Tab-separated table of C-alpha atoms in Angstrom:
chain	number	residue	atom	x	y	z
A	1	GLN	CA	-5.158	1.447	-5.666
A	2	VAL	CA	-2.612	-0.587	-3.582
A	3	GLN	CA	-3.395	1.707	0.004
A	4	LEU	CA	-1.783	1.040	3.648
A	5	VAL	CA	-3.342	2.270	6.380
A	6	GLN	CA	-1.970	1.972	9.569
A	7	SER	CA	-3.524	2.425	13.229
A	8	GLY	CA	-2.880	5.707	14.925
A	9	ALA	CA	-0.889	7.735	17.290
A	10	GLU	CA	0.072	6.483	20.469
A	11	VAL	CA	1.366	7.228	24.511
A	12	LYS	CA	2.980	4.541	26.191
A	13	LYS	CA	4.333	4.586	29.537
A	14	PRO	CA	7.400	2.848	30.521
A	15	GLY	CA	6.762	-0.673	30.482
A	16	ALA	CA	4.129	-1.073	28.417
A	17	SER	CA	2.550	-3.018	24.860
A	18	VAL	CA	1.201	-1.522	22.032
A	19	LYS	CA	-0.582	-3.863	19.262
A	20	ILE	CA	-0.386	-1.338	15.585
A	21	SER	CA	-2.400	-2.274	12.640
A	22	CYS	CA	-1.985	-2.044	8.969
A	23	LYS	CA	-5.160	-2.549	6.448
A	24	ALA	CA	-4.037	-3.498	3.020
A	25	SER	CA	-6.080	-3.074	0.192
A	26	GLY	CA	-5.742	-2.496	-4.074
A	27	TYR	CA	-4.612	-5.728	-3.607
A	28	THR	CA	-4.306	-9.732	-3.071
A	29	PHE	CA	-3.457	-9.450	0.546
A	30	SER	CA	-2.059	-13.139	0.251
A	31	HIS	CA	0.576	-12.197	-2.175
A	32	TYR	CA	3.399	-10.329	-0.920
A	33	ALA	CA	5.169	-9.991	2.350
A	34	VAL	CA	4.370	-6.953	5.173
A	35	HIS	CA	7.910	-5.604	7.037
A	36	TRP	CA	7.430	-2.898	9.756
A	37	MET	CA	10.081	-0.129	9.936
A	38	ARG	CA	10.553	1.711	12.416
A	39	GLN	CA	12.263	6.079	12.765
A	40	ALA	CA	13.253	7.279	15.545
A	41	PRO	CA	13.421	11.327	15.440
A	42	GLY	CA	16.004	12.754	13.191
A	43	GLN	CA	17.289	8.717	12.942
A	44	ARG	CA	17.606	6.737	9.607
A	45	LEU	CA	14.939	3.578	9.025
A	46	GLU	CA	15.241	0.760	11.377
A	47	TRP	CA	13.876	-2.802	9.653
A	48	MET	CA	12.467	-4.653	12.974
A	49	GLY	CA	11.203	-7.681	10.739
A	50	TRP	CA	8.364	-9.613	8.630
A	51	ILE	CA	5.535	-11.958	8.151
A	52	ASN	CA	4.958	-13.962	4.491
A	53	VAL	CA	1.543	-13.211	5.174
A	54	GLY	CA	0.546	-16.588	2.821
A	55	ASN	CA	1.927	-19.125	5.202
A	56	ALA	CA	2.896	-16.505	8.888
A	57	ASN	CA	6.105	-17.103	8.633
A	58	THR	CA	8.085	-14.569	10.755
A	59	LYS	CA	11.417	-13.387	10.685
A	60	TYR	CA	12.427	-10.594	13.126
A	61	SER	CA	15.754	-8.319	13.854
A	62	GLN	CA	17.611	-9.951	15.917
A	63	LYS	CA	17.726	-6.363	18.184
A	64	PHE	CA	14.232	-6.662	19.216
A	65	GLN	CA	13.289	-10.526	18.586
A	66	GLY	CA	11.359	-11.661	22.068
A	67	ARG	CA	10.075	-8.150	22.002
A	68	VAL	CA	8.080	-7.365	19.048
A	69	THR	CA	5.768	-10.140	17.114
A	70	ILE	CA	4.674	-9.686	14.147
A	71	THR	CA	0.731	-10.757	12.513
A	72	ARG	CA	-2.200	-10.654	10.037
A	73	ASP	CA	-4.853	-11.843	9.639
A	74	THR	CA	-6.372	-12.665	6.588
A	75	SER	CA	-10.092	-12.068	6.881
A	76	ALA	CA	-9.454	-9.637	7.352
A	77	SER	CA	-6.242	-7.944	5.054
A	78	THR	CA	-4.454	-6.621	8.514
A	79	ALA	CA	-1.592	-7.544	9.739
A	80	TYR	CA	-0.561	-5.811	13.579
A	81	MET	CA	2.747	-5.912	15.176
A	82	GLU	CA	2.606	-5.393	18.965
A	83	VAL	CA	6.348	-4.122	20.482
A	84	SER	CA	6.522	-5.245	24.010
A	85	SER	CA	8.636	-3.970	27.587
A	86	LEU	CA	8.813	-0.253	26.080
A	87	ARG	CA	11.511	1.884	26.785
A	88	SER	CA	11.477	5.893	25.763
A	89	GLU	CA	14.554	4.621	23.236
A	90	ASP	CA	11.531	3.362	21.391
A	91	THR	CA	9.023	6.633	20.815
A	92	ALA	CA	9.183	6.694	16.516
A	93	VAL	CA	6.988	6.201	14.100
A	94	TYR	CA	6.169	3.253	13.000
A	95	TYR	CA	5.760	1.973	9.805
A	96	CYS	CA	4.917	-0.805	7.540
A	97	ALA	CA	5.278	-1.855	4.336
A	98	ARG	CA	4.636	-4.415	1.373
A	99	THR	CA	7.237	-6.103	-0.577
A	100	VAL	CA	6.877	-8.671	-4.030
A	101	TRP	CA	11.140	-8.921	-2.622
A	102	TYR	CA	12.734	-7.503	0.186
A	103	TRP	CA	12.075	-3.421	-1.216
A	104	PHE	CA	8.800	-2.315	-0.573
A	105	ASP	CA	7.095	-1.147	-3.104
A	106	TYR	CA	3.978	0.237	-0.590
A	107	TRP	CA	4.054	2.159	2.455
A	108	GLY	CA	2.065	2.684	5.236
A	109	GLN	CA	1.644	6.887	6.375
A	110	GLY	CA	2.626	5.775	9.498
A	111	THR	CA	2.309	5.908	13.723
A	112	LEU	CA	3.484	7.729	16.287
A	113	VAL	CA	4.363	6.042	19.237
A	114	THR	CA	5.052	7.755	21.850
A	115	VAL	CA	6.930	6.404	25.074
A	116	SER	CA	6.813	8.584	28.554
A	117	SER	CA	5.612	8.483	32.030
B	1	ASP	CA	25.536	-6.043	9.851
B	2	THR	CA	25.046	-4.506	7.068
B	3	VAL	CA	26.406	-1.064	7.570
B	4	MET	CA	24.995	1.434	4.875
B	5	THR	CA	26.824	5.051	4.175
B	6	GLN	CA	25.583	8.100	2.615
B	7	SER	CA	27.298	10.770	1.460
B	8	PRO	CA	27.213	14.159	1.225
B	9	ALA	CA	24.601	13.734	4.312
B	10	THR	CA	23.380	17.437	2.599
B	11	LEU	CA	23.707	18.844	-1.154
B	12	SER	CA	22.194	21.866	-1.639
B	13	VAL	CA	21.642	22.310	-5.529
B	14	SER	CA	19.596	24.882	-7.739
B	15	PRO	CA	16.455	23.567	-9.528
B	16	GLY	CA	16.955	22.458	-12.826
B	17	GLU	CA	21.064	21.105	-12.324
B	18	ARG	CA	21.896	17.623	-12.009
B	19	ALA	CA	22.770	16.338	-8.353
B	20	SER	CA	24.786	13.192	-7.528
B	21	LEU	CA	24.286	10.817	-3.661
B	22	SER	CA	26.492	8.330	-2.654
B	23	CYS	CA	26.293	5.533	-1.216
B	24	TRP	CA	27.981	3.201	0.363
B	25	ALA	CA	28.128	-0.681	2.118
B	26	SER	CA	30.244	-1.489	4.164
B	27	GLN	CA	30.397	-5.872	2.715
B	28	SER	CA	29.264	-6.457	-0.382
B	29	VAL	CA	25.257	-6.514	-1.300
B	30	ASN	CA	25.622	-7.105	-5.241
B	31	SER	CA	23.041	-5.312	-6.900
B	32	ASP	CA	20.236	-6.029	-3.721
B	33	LEU	CA	19.940	-2.408	-3.647
B	34	ALA	CA	16.418	0.538	-3.557
B	35	TRP	CA	16.702	4.285	-2.842
B	36	TYR	CA	13.445	6.166	-1.607
B	37	GLN	CA	12.604	9.787	-1.364
B	38	GLN	CA	11.018	11.472	1.740
B	39	ASN	CA	8.666	14.374	2.095
B	40	PRO	CA	8.662	15.831	5.495
B	41	GLY	CA	5.993	14.002	7.704
B	42	GLN	CA	5.194	11.129	5.118
B	43	ALA	CA	6.493	7.624	3.841
B	44	PRO	CA	8.857	7.137	1.711
B	45	ARG	CA	8.216	6.532	-1.510
B	46	LEU	CA	10.409	3.617	-3.330
B	47	LEU	CA	12.370	5.649	-6.842
B	48	ILE	CA	14.697	2.512	-7.404
B	49	TYR	CA	15.459	-0.994	-6.753
B	50	ALA	CA	18.298	-3.553	-7.989
B	51	ALA	CA	20.156	-0.763	-8.225
B	52	SER	CA	19.231	0.786	-11.264
B	53	THR	CA	15.247	-0.317	-12.135
B	54	ARG	CA	13.204	2.405	-11.434
B	55	ALA	CA	10.162	1.479	-9.413
B	56	THR	CA	6.174	2.231	-11.055
B	57	GLY	CA	5.853	5.590	-12.137
B	58	ILE	CA	9.045	7.331	-11.501
B	59	PRO	CA	10.549	9.745	-14.075
B	60	ALA	CA	13.263	8.977	-16.309
B	61	ARG	CA	15.505	11.789	-14.337
B	62	PHE	CA	16.358	9.176	-11.680
B	63	SER	CA	18.846	6.494	-12.651
B	64	GLY	CA	20.706	4.704	-10.291
B	65	SER	CA	23.733	2.522	-10.867
B	66	GLY	CA	26.349	0.235	-9.027
B	67	SER	CA	27.253	-3.043	-7.095
B	68	GLY	CA	29.337	-4.522	-4.759
B	69	THR	CA	30.106	-1.668	-2.434
B	70	GLU	CA	29.174	1.140	-4.439
B	71	PHE	CA	26.097	3.256	-5.795
B	72	THR	CA	25.206	6.571	-7.091
B	73	LEU	CA	21.639	7.780	-6.818
B	74	THR	CA	21.311	10.308	-10.153
B	75	ILE	CA	18.953	13.396	-10.257
B	76	SER	CA	19.283	14.590	-14.068
B	77	SER	CA	16.843	17.889	-13.590
B	78	LEU	CA	16.118	19.133	-10.226
B	79	GLN	CA	12.442	19.292	-9.965
B	80	SER	CA	10.831	21.610	-6.798
B	81	GLU	CA	8.901	18.809	-5.727
B	82	ASP	CA	12.458	16.693	-5.531
B	83	PHE	CA	13.508	18.629	-2.451
B	84	ALA	CA	13.940	15.854	0.052
B	85	VAL	CA	15.283	12.520	1.755
B	86	TYR	CA	17.195	10.149	-0.179
B	87	TYR	CA	17.710	6.612	1.164
B	88	CYS	CA	19.401	3.635	-0.168
B	89	GLN	CA	18.569	0.646	1.592
B	90	GLN	CA	19.914	-3.336	0.982
B	91	TYR	CA	18.478	-6.058	0.957
B	92	ASN	CA	20.875	-8.297	0.657
B	93	ASN	CA	22.324	-9.444	4.201
B	94	TRP	CA	19.453	-9.874	7.148
B	95	PRO	CA	18.900	-7.798	9.063
B	96	LEU	CA	17.677	-5.402	6.142
B	97	THR	CA	19.311	-2.292	6.304
B	98	PHE	CA	19.354	1.337	5.941
B	99	GLY	CA	21.537	4.198	4.796
B	100	GLN	CA	21.571	7.226	7.302
B	101	GLY	CA	20.536	9.638	4.650
B	102	THR	CA	20.917	12.795	2.335
B	103	LYS	CA	19.057	16.210	2.457
B	104	VAL	CA	18.549	17.464	-0.898
B	105	GLU	CA	18.197	21.045	-0.610
B	106	ILE	CA	17.316	23.934	-2.302
B	107	LYS	CA	20.261	26.055	-3.104
């Protein structure tokens, strides 16, 4: 069965970086794109960016351009998202999700990132 | 950005009753709209895409309609497992955006 398994919760200080992984199984990794979203407490979901797993092309929300980097390792069937220059407002649950087009049919379980001094 | 607005914020419904949830887009998204269900502490679950196409394994009591800027998710007869938060998402314009959610609670 299709699964996306994300890395565990992180606690970071302001100004630090965090890198979250998303390991895929149960399907051909290179045939689907991977997107990243986040959900701050009590807030709506916010789309951050995506990677075409086949050719590694990426696209980011303008809000996160320059601060977010999405990569993938096809040999490990894993996608990654790194967020730099963390601030308290980045405290959120971060999700990866799979797409064929631009709706999300399978999601990771979420990774809580807490930014606190 | 395309702003997605959902109404109402909270909907109180009795089990077995019908629920209708609305989603408006600040500009046309054609039929490029999806609906998700989210339970506390869990990831969202895809219900509907292309405004009206049920995702694999989604019961027939869930239906979607609309195009352009106005969309509706209807749950024909609420079951206990349907009490959750529902989000709409547009994928016609960049960046992809979500509504703020409608919480369906037990009346």
